[in-house]
Every structure is written in structure tokens, then in C-alpha cells.
Amino acid sequence: MTISKEESGKTSTPQDTGRRRFLASSAVAGLAGASLSLGLAACNKGGGEATTAATGNAGSGASGANATPAIDWDKYEVHPGKLDTYYGFSSGGHSGDLRVHGLPSGREIRRVPVFNVDCMSGWGITNESRKIIGTRPNGQLNYITGDTHHVHMSYTDGVYDGRYIFVNDKINARVARVRLDTMECDAITQLPNVQGFHGIFPDKRDPLDDKINSTTRVFCGAEFHTPQPNDGRDLNDPKKYFCLFTCLDAKTMQPRWQVKVDGNMDLVATSYDGKLACSNQYNTENGVHYEDMMSAERDACVFFNVARIEAAVKAGKFFHIGNSTVPVVDGTHEASADPKTALTCYVPVPKNPHGVNISPDGKYYACAGKLSPTATVISHELMLKWFDGEIKDPRDAVVAEPEIGLGPLHTGFNGKGFVYTTLFLDSQIVKWDLAAAMKSYQGDKDAKVVVDRVDVHYQPGHGFTSMGETREPDGQFFISDNKFSKDRYLPVGPLHPDSSQLIDISGEKMVIVGDHPLYPEPHDSIMVRRDIIKTRQIYDLNEFPLAVKAMKDCRVERQGRKVTVYLTSQAPVFGLREWTVKKGDEVTIILTNLDKVEDLTHGFAIPFYNINFVVHPQQTQSVTFIADKPGVYWCYCTNFCHALHLEMRSRMLVQA
Ligand code: K7E
Ligand code: CUA
Ligand code: CA
């Protein structure tokens, strides 16, 4: 089977062609073998010619795409000393963190540790961070692994409010909240009875504010179906496995309710009016092996009627699973047979879809085909009509299903009627016209759906537009987060960095204007106007109940074998020059940074004790450990703070 786009009339350099061929075929062979080819062949049965037609159309429509347009590089270059115009927030994937970039430069300006342990900051080492991550009775962290996929900001009336980022942990079914004023994680919650927690999206409507009685929700999909509860029962009886869709309260970070779902969930999207949330499903078959998961010709995009679910919970129509106290309502096909009372609606879409995204005007959901070369456009208004019983067949809510290319995964909108979708197998971004797609679906053969394509390097996963997931899309940039970079950067051993490519979408043609290597592996990101983010540089001493408010308060207190060391830092000294404990003591060090100068962070490390953390201006952090090794230990400052930084030391004397 040929999947290379060169056949479709688009030119590229000979060198380019060979490389792209290799990537395209290795992707098919490597990812799903013959079965994927079969899947694509099956799609082509229905629309292979149409694909060629659409591609051909794009080829002629985009004939100038390969004629290099004159690029005004100054527009995208951020000169030394100048600031970027956007923040980019990215998940770190299996590194378990969250990254912050300046855009368009692509400069990494912060890594926020979330589900990982980080010895720069002391995340996972300080008592404060360990409390957020959670510990076991033996004192060890609950988990030291995480896999962040999706990052989304809290909203007020459909626009980012700059307050929080929510991010998922796929491995251990956790949601983290990161406060954006300090860019630190302040809460982590594990979802009950969920495995493979993948898609996450907050409510876009309600502000998260005490004064107006916030109802902000965070919606969470579950990808892996399991026995419920997963306690050893029904181990090899997959017919009894199922998945739960979870709604979390954004303020308390506690689950409010869950929905029992047929099939699985992958990505999640929410409407702008707070009425619906939805998730694409690639395993409606409830298969346990990949070939089972792609056996049906169609899967689904499942919609959740938020108000009805909450009414059902209020009316007591729920059950519990295992020890969990979270109410679970029934959103299976069977329970949702009558649209007028249904909690869910399963809209059939071509097999094994991937991302689902909503247009900034709140009118359309685009569900990308993955194994089908299509995107399915579902009307929000018609979905609401289905729930009102005004239309019968959920497929009648579909208003377009254009053929756009091979391996469509994720979609961004420019707010002006154009849609940009990543094509994993084609290694392209395709730009298509939403109105034309709807006309074409109505039978208009002249409708020109695909208007441009651009090669990316290589195999794009997520793609998103600047401010494109808000009511204020600016149509300036699209970022293609590519899974492979191969020859784009200096080789660094077996694993190449991932690559994020910045594409200017403000004109008719897409133009790649930046290549940024990324430490593996960001999945999803958002691109946010910089005026939305307001950070603080200095903490307030009073925020910390344990604060040691003056150098004269430094002391050592003993209660039996428990020793507390009250310590301050103020460049270039710690508040105690030395202190003495006995072997076997449980030592807690409380360290307050009394410096008030922006950026004057001190570090604190104890050799051979696994202690390493920082305290920012006016912040207090603490650590607890057993002083099990007698000797002299130089506790030193790890963060270069002063001309006498190296001299900034104190001694811990551990008596035998
Ligand atoms: Cu990688 Cu959003 Cu987890 Cu698609 S997901 S690529
Ligand atoms: Cu304090 Cu270096
Ligand atoms: Ca499937």
C-alpha cells in the first residue's frame, strides 16, 4: 500500500522524498503492522478515490506551497533581551512534569515538577511537596512515576483566566492542579476505579471564584477498561470490564460523580456553554488485544449531558463501586436508549478516532479519524436537539466528514473558518475549510475542502493554534508537536528529541517558522497570550505557618528522639552556623528564606542524606529524615546566590 503523498502530486527535494518515504512506511509497519494497513485499506474502500481527489485538489490549490515564500524572519525572532509574546504550556509525557516555553522563540523557561521527583526544586523531597504527592505508611512517596499528556487552563466565560493548569497522569490515574502565580503544583487527586486516565478538560464557562459560588468542573476520560472494582475479581472476563468518566470539582479537587460508559475514552472536549462534555472512543469493541480494538468499522464520540447527570445524582439514581463513595450513574447504551432521559449519546464515527476538539464559536466538534482519513464534524446544536428528542439518529448530528489525509490526530481552529489537523502518517498539517466541508457533505462536488498542506518533521501528534481553545483565537500560529525528529538536530544517541514546529497560519499558506527540540515527550500544549499570566516573585512570610520569621528565632528543639531545627537563610549565611543531633534522631529542618530580593533563591543540601531543595524569597520549606550516619555534614547552598555563595554553609554534627 502506498501512503506517501509524493504520489499525490506534491513535490519535494529528492533527499526529502526518500526520508519521508522511509518514515511513512516505517510508521505503518512499526505501529500496527498489517492490521493498520488493513484498517486504512478498509477506509479506502469507501473513499480512497475521494482522498486522492481531495489531495489532488490541495495539490493544485496549494501549488505555491513549495515555492518558498519570502519569510520575514525578524517577525519570529526574539532578540536577546526581548520577551516572547506567548506562553506555551506543555505536558512532559513520561517525564511526568509540565514545561513552560516562551513563544515564538521556543525557549524553555520553566519545568514544573508534578508527578516526578525533581532535585532542582526539591519536589518529592520537601515535606510540603511530599504531602501533595502523597505518601505511604512506610514514608515512601505513593508514586515516583507519572505520564502527563494533557494540559488545560482554567477558564472564565470561555477564555483562559490565568489561574490554574490542570494536567493528567495517565499511569496512576491522577489529576494535578498547578497554580500559575508561582507555577507550582498545589493539589493532586487520584481518581477512583480508573486506569489509563487520558483525556482531561475543564469546564469553559464558570469562573473558579468563591464569591460566585464556583461550579467549575474538570472532566476526565479513562482509556483502559478493567474489572470494577479492580480487586482481583473477573480477572480474565473482559466482558465484565468497564470504564468510568469522572467529573472533578476544580476547587476541592474531589471527584463529584462518575459515569459508567460502554467502550473506552481517549481525548476529552467541553462545550462553551457548560452543557456537554465529550470523548472519542477507539475501543467500542471492548477489545483486549489491538486487533480486537480495531475490528469494528465504526467507533464513537460519546457526549455527556452534564445537567442531566447532576440531576440524576441529586435524585439518588446512582451506585457505588467498591470502597469509593463517589456516586456512579449509568451512561451505557442500554440506559441511554431514550434520548429524552439519556445521560449520554454515542455518535458513531469511523473506526479508531483520536482527538476531539471544539471550534472557538462553540458550534462544532471535530473528531479526527486516525485509522480513517477523515475528520467527523458534529454540531453542538444538533447534539442538544438529540437530547431533546428532536432528532432520532445520533449520526444526524454529523454535519461533515471530509477526507483530509492519512492518520489525522489532532485539530486546531483559527476562528475564521479554517481548521488545521495533524496527519501522523502523512507527516503533514492539513488546512481545511469548515464551511466547504459542510457543503461537500451536503453533496456540493465543487466545494474545495482542503486548501493547504505543509510537511512537518516528522509524524505529528498534537497540534493546536494560538489561543485556539478559547473564545479569543487569534489565528496567528499553529504548533505541530512531532513524535520524531530524526535528522533535524544533532544526533544525541539512540533517542532523538521530539520536535515542536511553529507554523505561521496568519496567511493563506502555512509557513514553518521555527523548529524547537523538546525533551521527550510532550503530548499536548496550549499557547497563551502573555498578558493572561501574572506571576509573583516574592512569597508572603505569613503564608507559611512554620515560618522562622527572624534570624534570632533560629534554634534546635528536642522532644525525645525528635529534633526540630529552625533555620533561616539570608545571603550569604544560614541562621545557625552549626547544630548537633544524635545518631538515630528524627530530624526536621524548617528553613525560611528571609531574603526579599526577586530571584534570590537559596538551596539547601546535606551530603549523603538525599536532601536537596530550594527556598524562594520569603518562602518556608521543610524536610524530615533520620540522622543515621554519625559525622560532620556540611549543609551547603546549592543555588548560586551571592559572591559568597560557596561560603554559604552550615554544619550538621551527628554524634555517634
Ligand atoms: Cu499523545 Cu493527546 Cu495522549 Cu494524541 S495523545 S498524540
Ligand atoms: Cu545561598 Cu547560594
Ligand atoms: Ca475500534
PDB file of N, CA, C and O in Angstrom, residues 119 124-126 130 579-589 604-613 623-636 651-656:
ATOM      1  N   CYS A 119      15.193  17.260  41.755  1.00  0.00           N
ATOM      2  CA  CYS A 119      16.152  17.711  42.769  1.00  0.00           C
ATOM      3  C   CYS A 119      16.608  19.145  42.562  1.00  0.00           C
ATOM      4  O   CYS A 119      17.285  19.693  43.415  1.00  0.00           O
ATOM      5  N   GLY A 124       9.154  16.391  45.858  1.00  0.00           N
ATOM      6  CA  GLY A 124       9.272  14.973  46.199  1.00  0.00           C
ATOM      7  C   GLY A 124      10.255  14.753  47.339  1.00  0.00           C
ATOM      8  O   GLY A 124      10.388  13.642  47.846  1.00  0.00           O
ATOM      9  N   ILE A 125      10.953  15.834  47.741  1.00  0.00           N
ATOM     10  CA  ILE A 125      11.926  15.742  48.830  1.00  0.00           C
ATOM     11  C   ILE A 125      11.437  16.530  50.051  1.00  0.00           C
ATOM     12  O   ILE A 125      11.515  16.062  51.180  1.00  0.00           O
ATOM     13  N   THR A 126      10.886  17.722  49.812  1.00  0.00           N
ATOM     14  CA  THR A 126      10.399  18.521  50.946  1.00  0.00           C
ATOM     15  C   THR A 126       9.108  17.907  51.512  1.00  0.00           C
ATOM     16  O   THR A 126       8.355  17.232  50.797  1.00  0.00           O
ATOM     17  N   ARG A 130       5.850  16.433  49.403  1.00  0.00           N
ATOM     18  CA  ARG A 130       5.509  15.027  49.660  1.00  0.00           C
ATOM     19  C   ARG A 130       4.057  14.899  50.116  1.00  0.00           C
ATOM     20  O   ARG A 130       3.372  13.935  49.794  1.00  0.00           O
ATOM     21  N   TRP A 579      24.817  22.804  64.194  1.00  0.00           N
ATOM     22  CA  TRP A 579      23.924  22.248  65.196  1.00  0.00           C
ATOM     23  C   TRP A 579      24.254  20.784  65.374  1.00  0.00           C
ATOM     24  O   TRP A 579      24.876  20.168  64.505  1.00  0.00           O
ATOM     25  N   THR A 580      23.853  20.249  66.538  1.00  0.00           N
ATOM     26  CA  THR A 580      24.251  18.893  66.876  1.00  0.00           C
ATOM     27  C   THR A 580      23.020  18.020  67.114  1.00  0.00           C
ATOM     28  O   THR A 580      22.059  18.455  67.757  1.00  0.00           O
ATOM     29  N   VAL A 581      23.035  16.825  66.543  1.00  0.00           N
ATOM     30  CA  VAL A 581      21.977  15.840  66.803  1.00  0.00           C
ATOM     31  C   VAL A 581      22.653  14.509  67.140  1.00  0.00           C
ATOM     32  O   VAL A 581      23.873  14.380  67.025  1.00  0.00           O
ATOM     33  N   LYS A 582      21.837  13.527  67.566  1.00  0.00           N
ATOM     34  CA  LYS A 582      22.406  12.221  67.907  1.00  0.00           C
ATOM     35  C   LYS A 582      22.020  11.203  66.846  1.00  0.00           C
ATOM     36  O   LYS A 582      20.932  11.280  66.268  1.00  0.00           O
ATOM     37  N   LYS A 583      22.885  10.258  66.629  1.00  0.00           N
ATOM     38  CA  LYS A 583      22.605   9.195  65.678  1.00  0.00           C
ATOM     39  C   LYS A 583      21.248   8.551  65.996  1.00  0.00           C
ATOM     40  O   LYS A 583      20.985   8.193  67.158  1.00  0.00           O
ATOM     41  N   GLY A 584      20.414   8.439  65.009  1.00  0.00           N
ATOM     42  CA  GLY A 584      19.102   7.823  65.193  1.00  0.00           C
ATOM     43  C   GLY A 584      17.981   8.826  65.432  1.00  0.00           C
ATOM     44  O   GLY A 584      16.803   8.468  65.391  1.00  0.00           O
ATOM     45  N   ASP A 585      18.321  10.103  65.626  1.00  0.00           N
ATOM     46  CA  ASP A 585      17.275  11.119  65.810  1.00  0.00           C
ATOM     47  C   ASP A 585      16.465  11.293  64.526  1.00  0.00           C
ATOM     48  O   ASP A 585      17.010  11.188  63.419  1.00  0.00           O
ATOM     49  N   GLU A 586      15.182  11.602  64.694  1.00  0.00           N
ATOM     50  CA  GLU A 586      14.381  12.015  63.541  1.00  0.00           C
ATOM     51  C   GLU A 586      14.471  13.542  63.466  1.00  0.00           C
ATOM     52  O   GLU A 586      13.993  14.237  64.361  1.00  0.00           O
ATOM     53  N   VAL A 587      15.118  14.032  62.433  1.00  0.00           N
ATOM     54  CA  VAL A 587      15.415  15.464  62.343  1.00  0.00           C
ATOM     55  C   VAL A 587      14.489  16.132  61.333  1.00  0.00           C
ATOM     56  O   VAL A 587      14.340  15.651  60.205  1.00  0.00           O
ATOM     57  N   THR A 588      13.870  17.225  61.761  1.00  0.00           N
ATOM     58  CA  THR A 588      13.094  18.047  60.825  1.00  0.00           C
ATOM     59  C   THR A 588      13.766  19.406  60.717  1.00  0.00           C
ATOM     60  O   THR A 588      14.000  20.062  61.737  1.00  0.00           O
ATOM     61  N   ILE A 589      14.115  19.772  59.503  1.00  0.00           N
ATOM     62  CA  ILE A 589      14.702  21.091  59.292  1.00  0.00           C
ATOM     63  C   ILE A 589      13.647  21.981  58.667  1.00  0.00           C
ATOM     64  O   ILE A 589      13.045  21.624  57.645  1.00  0.00           O
ATOM     65  N   PHE A 604      19.478  24.187  49.680  1.00  0.00           N
ATOM     66  CA  PHE A 604      19.931  23.559  50.913  1.00  0.00           C
ATOM     67  C   PHE A 604      20.127  22.070  50.652  1.00  0.00           C
ATOM     68  O   PHE A 604      19.177  21.358  50.331  1.00  0.00           O
ATOM     69  N   ALA A 605      21.388  21.628  50.774  1.00  0.00           N
ATOM     70  CA  ALA A 605      21.676  20.219  50.525  1.00  0.00           C
ATOM     71  C   ALA A 605      22.470  19.648  51.689  1.00  0.00           C
ATOM     72  O   ALA A 605      23.291  20.343  52.294  1.00  0.00           O
ATOM     73  N   ILE A 606      22.213  18.392  52.028  1.00  0.00           N
ATOM     74  CA  ILE A 606      23.015  17.697  53.034  1.00  0.00           C
ATOM     75  C   ILE A 606      23.641  16.479  52.358  1.00  0.00           C
ATOM     76  O   ILE A 606      22.920  15.598  51.882  1.00  0.00           O
ATOM     77  N   PRO A 607      24.983  16.457  52.295  1.00  0.00           N
ATOM     78  CA  PRO A 607      25.646  15.330  51.637  1.00  0.00           C
ATOM     79  C   PRO A 607      25.252  13.984  52.265  1.00  0.00           C
ATOM     80  O   PRO A 607      25.092  13.884  53.483  1.00  0.00           O
ATOM     81  N   PHE A 608      25.099  13.010  51.430  1.00  0.00           N
ATOM     82  CA  PHE A 608      24.840  11.614  51.809  1.00  0.00           C
ATOM     83  C   PHE A 608      23.488  11.396  52.503  1.00  0.00           C
ATOM     84  O   PHE A 608      23.244  10.339  53.059  1.00  0.00           O
ATOM     85  N   TYR A 609      22.624  12.415  52.512  1.00  0.00           N
ATOM     86  CA  TYR A 609      21.316  12.273  53.156  1.00  0.00           C
ATOM     87  C   TYR A 609      20.148  12.455  52.183  1.00  0.00           C
ATOM     88  O   TYR A 609      18.995  12.503  52.600  1.00  0.00           O
ATOM     89  N   ASN A 610      20.455  12.570  50.894  1.00  0.00           N
ATOM     90  CA  ASN A 610      19.381  12.744  49.908  1.00  0.00           C
ATOM     91  C   ASN A 610      18.518  13.969  50.162  1.00  0.00           C
ATOM     92  O   ASN A 610      17.313  13.953  49.892  1.00  0.00           O
ATOM     93  N   ILE A 611      19.125  14.988  50.718  1.00  0.00           N
ATOM     94  CA  ILE A 611      18.381  16.231  50.961  1.00  0.00           C
ATOM     95  C   ILE A 611      18.891  17.292  49.995  1.00  0.00           C
ATOM     96  O   ILE A 611      20.089  17.574  49.941  1.00  0.00           O
ATOM     97  N   ASN A 612      17.975  17.859  49.237  1.00  0.00           N
ATOM     98  CA  ASN A 612      18.327  18.881  48.255  1.00  0.00           C
ATOM     99  C   ASN A 612      17.047  19.601  47.873  1.00  0.00           C
ATOM    100  O   ASN A 612      16.139  19.004  47.303  1.00  0.00           O
ATOM    101  N   PHE A 613      16.950  20.865  48.241  1.00  0.00           N
ATOM    102  CA  PHE A 613      15.741  21.625  47.893  1.00  0.00           C
ATOM    103  C   PHE A 613      16.074  23.110  47.874  1.00  0.00           C
ATOM    104  O   PHE A 613      17.167  23.509  48.263  1.00  0.00           O
ATOM    105  N   VAL A 623      12.132  19.596  55.644  1.00  0.00           N
ATOM    106  CA  VAL A 623      12.454  18.204  55.318  1.00  0.00           C
ATOM    107  C   VAL A 623      12.599  17.423  56.624  1.00  0.00           C
ATOM    108  O   VAL A 623      12.960  17.996  57.653  1.00  0.00           O
ATOM    109  N   THR A 624      12.294  16.132  56.551  1.00  0.00           N
ATOM    110  CA  THR A 624      12.433  15.277  57.736  1.00  0.00           C
ATOM    111  C   THR A 624      13.217  14.035  57.337  1.00  0.00           C
ATOM    112  O   THR A 624      12.978  13.465  56.270  1.00  0.00           O
ATOM    113  N   PHE A 625      14.159  13.641  58.179  1.00  0.00           N
ATOM    114  CA  PHE A 625      14.970  12.457  57.865  1.00  0.00           C
ATOM    115  C   PHE A 625      15.522  11.887  59.160  1.00  0.00           C
ATOM    116  O   PHE A 625      15.459  12.529  60.218  1.00  0.00           O
ATOM    117  N   ILE A 626      16.040  10.673  59.090  1.00  0.00           N
ATOM    118  CA  ILE A 626      16.686  10.049  60.251  1.00  0.00           C
ATOM    119  C   ILE A 626      18.199  10.289  60.137  1.00  0.00           C
ATOM    120  O   ILE A 626      18.804   9.963  59.110  1.00  0.00           O
ATOM    121  N   ALA A 627      18.764  10.841  61.179  1.00  0.00           N
ATOM    122  CA  ALA A 627      20.217  11.105  61.183  1.00  0.00           C
ATOM    123  C   ALA A 627      20.927   9.785  61.521  1.00  0.00           C
ATOM    124  O   ALA A 627      21.325   9.528  62.651  1.00  0.00           O
ATOM    125  N   ASP A 628      21.061   8.936  60.518  1.00  0.00           N
ATOM    126  CA  ASP A 628      21.556   7.578  60.802  1.00  0.00           C
ATOM    127  C   ASP A 628      23.057   7.399  60.586  1.00  0.00           C
ATOM    128  O   ASP A 628      23.578   6.317  60.787  1.00  0.00           O
ATOM    129  N   LYS A 629      23.739   8.475  60.169  1.00  0.00           N
ATOM    130  CA  LYS A 629      25.183   8.346  59.923  1.00  0.00           C
ATOM    131  C   LYS A 629      25.938   9.368  60.766  1.00  0.00           C
ATOM    132  O   LYS A 629      25.829  10.567  60.514  1.00  0.00           O
ATOM    133  N   PRO A 630      26.716   8.939  61.741  1.00  0.00           N
ATOM    134  CA  PRO A 630      27.476   9.898  62.553  1.00  0.00           C
ATOM    135  C   PRO A 630      28.516  10.610  61.701  1.00  0.00           C
ATOM    136  O   PRO A 630      28.969  10.074  60.693  1.00  0.00           O
ATOM    137  N   GLY A 631      28.881  11.810  62.111  1.00  0.00           N
ATOM    138  CA  GLY A 631      29.923  12.533  61.387  1.00  0.00           C
ATOM    139  C   GLY A 631      29.588  14.005  61.220  1.00  0.00           C
ATOM    140  O   GLY A 631      28.569  14.498  61.723  1.00  0.00           O
ATOM    141  N   VAL A 632      30.430  14.674  60.468  1.00  0.00           N
ATOM    142  CA  VAL A 632      30.245  16.094  60.162  1.00  0.00           C
ATOM    143  C   VAL A 632      29.679  16.202  58.752  1.00  0.00           C
ATOM    144  O   VAL A 632      30.211  15.597  57.820  1.00  0.00           O
ATOM    145  N   TYR A 633      28.612  16.951  58.596  1.00  0.00           N
ATOM    146  CA  TYR A 633      27.992  17.119  57.277  1.00  0.00           C
ATOM    147  C   TYR A 633      27.849  18.603  56.979  1.00  0.00           C
ATOM    148  O   TYR A 633      27.188  19.326  57.721  1.00  0.00           O
ATOM    149  N   TRP A 634      28.501  19.013  55.925  1.00  0.00           N
ATOM    150  CA  TRP A 634      28.401  20.417  55.512  1.00  0.00           C
ATOM    151  C   TRP A 634      27.101  20.615  54.733  1.00  0.00           C
ATOM    152  O   TRP A 634      26.947  20.104  53.632  1.00  0.00           O
ATOM    153  N   CYS A 635      26.190  21.349  55.331  1.00  0.00           N
ATOM    154  CA  CYS A 635      24.947  21.682  54.641  1.00  0.00           C
ATOM    155  C   CYS A 635      25.252  22.933  53.826  1.00  0.00           C
ATOM    156  O   CYS A 635      25.651  23.959  54.381  1.00  0.00           O
ATOM    157  N   TYR A 636      25.099  22.846  52.541  1.00  0.00           N
ATOM    158  CA  TYR A 636      25.531  23.984  51.726  1.00  0.00           C
ATOM    159  C   TYR A 636      24.429  24.484  50.804  1.00  0.00           C
ATOM    160  O   TYR A 636      23.467  23.769  50.508  1.00  0.00           O
ATOM    161  N   ARG A 651      27.098  23.496  59.532  1.00  0.00           N
ATOM    162  CA  ARG A 651      27.496  22.114  59.802  1.00  0.00           C
ATOM    163  C   ARG A 651      26.429  21.371  60.592  1.00  0.00           C
ATOM    164  O   ARG A 651      25.915  21.900  61.584  1.00  0.00           O
ATOM    165  N   MET A 652      26.116  20.173  60.162  1.00  0.00           N
ATOM    166  CA  MET A 652      25.298  19.273  60.978  1.00  0.00           C
ATOM    167  C   MET A 652      26.265  18.275  61.612  1.00  0.00           C
ATOM    168  O   MET A 652      26.981  17.560  60.910  1.00  0.00           O
ATOM    169  N   LEU A 653      26.308  18.268  62.937  1.00  0.00           N
ATOM    170  CA  LEU A 653      27.205  17.347  63.652  1.00  0.00           C
ATOM    171  C   LEU A 653      26.359  16.204  64.197  1.00  0.00           C
ATOM    172  O   LEU A 653      25.447  16.429  64.997  1.00  0.00           O
ATOM    173  N   VAL A 654      26.596  15.029  63.729  1.00  0.00           N
ATOM    174  CA  VAL A 654      25.812  13.869  64.183  1.00  0.00           C
ATOM    175  C   VAL A 654      26.683  13.046  65.132  1.00  0.00           C
ATOM    176  O   VAL A 654      27.686  12.452  64.724  1.00  0.00           O
ATOM    177  N   GLN A 655      26.285  13.028  66.413  1.00  0.00           N
ATOM    178  CA  GLN A 655      27.044  12.276  67.421  1.00  0.00           C
ATOM    179  C   GLN A 655      26.758  10.788  67.304  1.00  0.00           C
ATOM    180  O   GLN A 655      25.614  10.396  67.073  1.00  0.00           O
ATOM    181  N   ALA A 656      27.813   9.995  67.497  1.00  0.00           N
ATOM    182  CA  ALA A 656      27.653   8.544  67.394  1.00  0.00           C
ATOM    183  C   ALA A 656      26.826   8.010  68.574  1.00  0.00           C
ATOM    184  O   ALA A 656      26.861   8.578  69.651  1.00  0.00           O
TER     185      ALA A 656
END
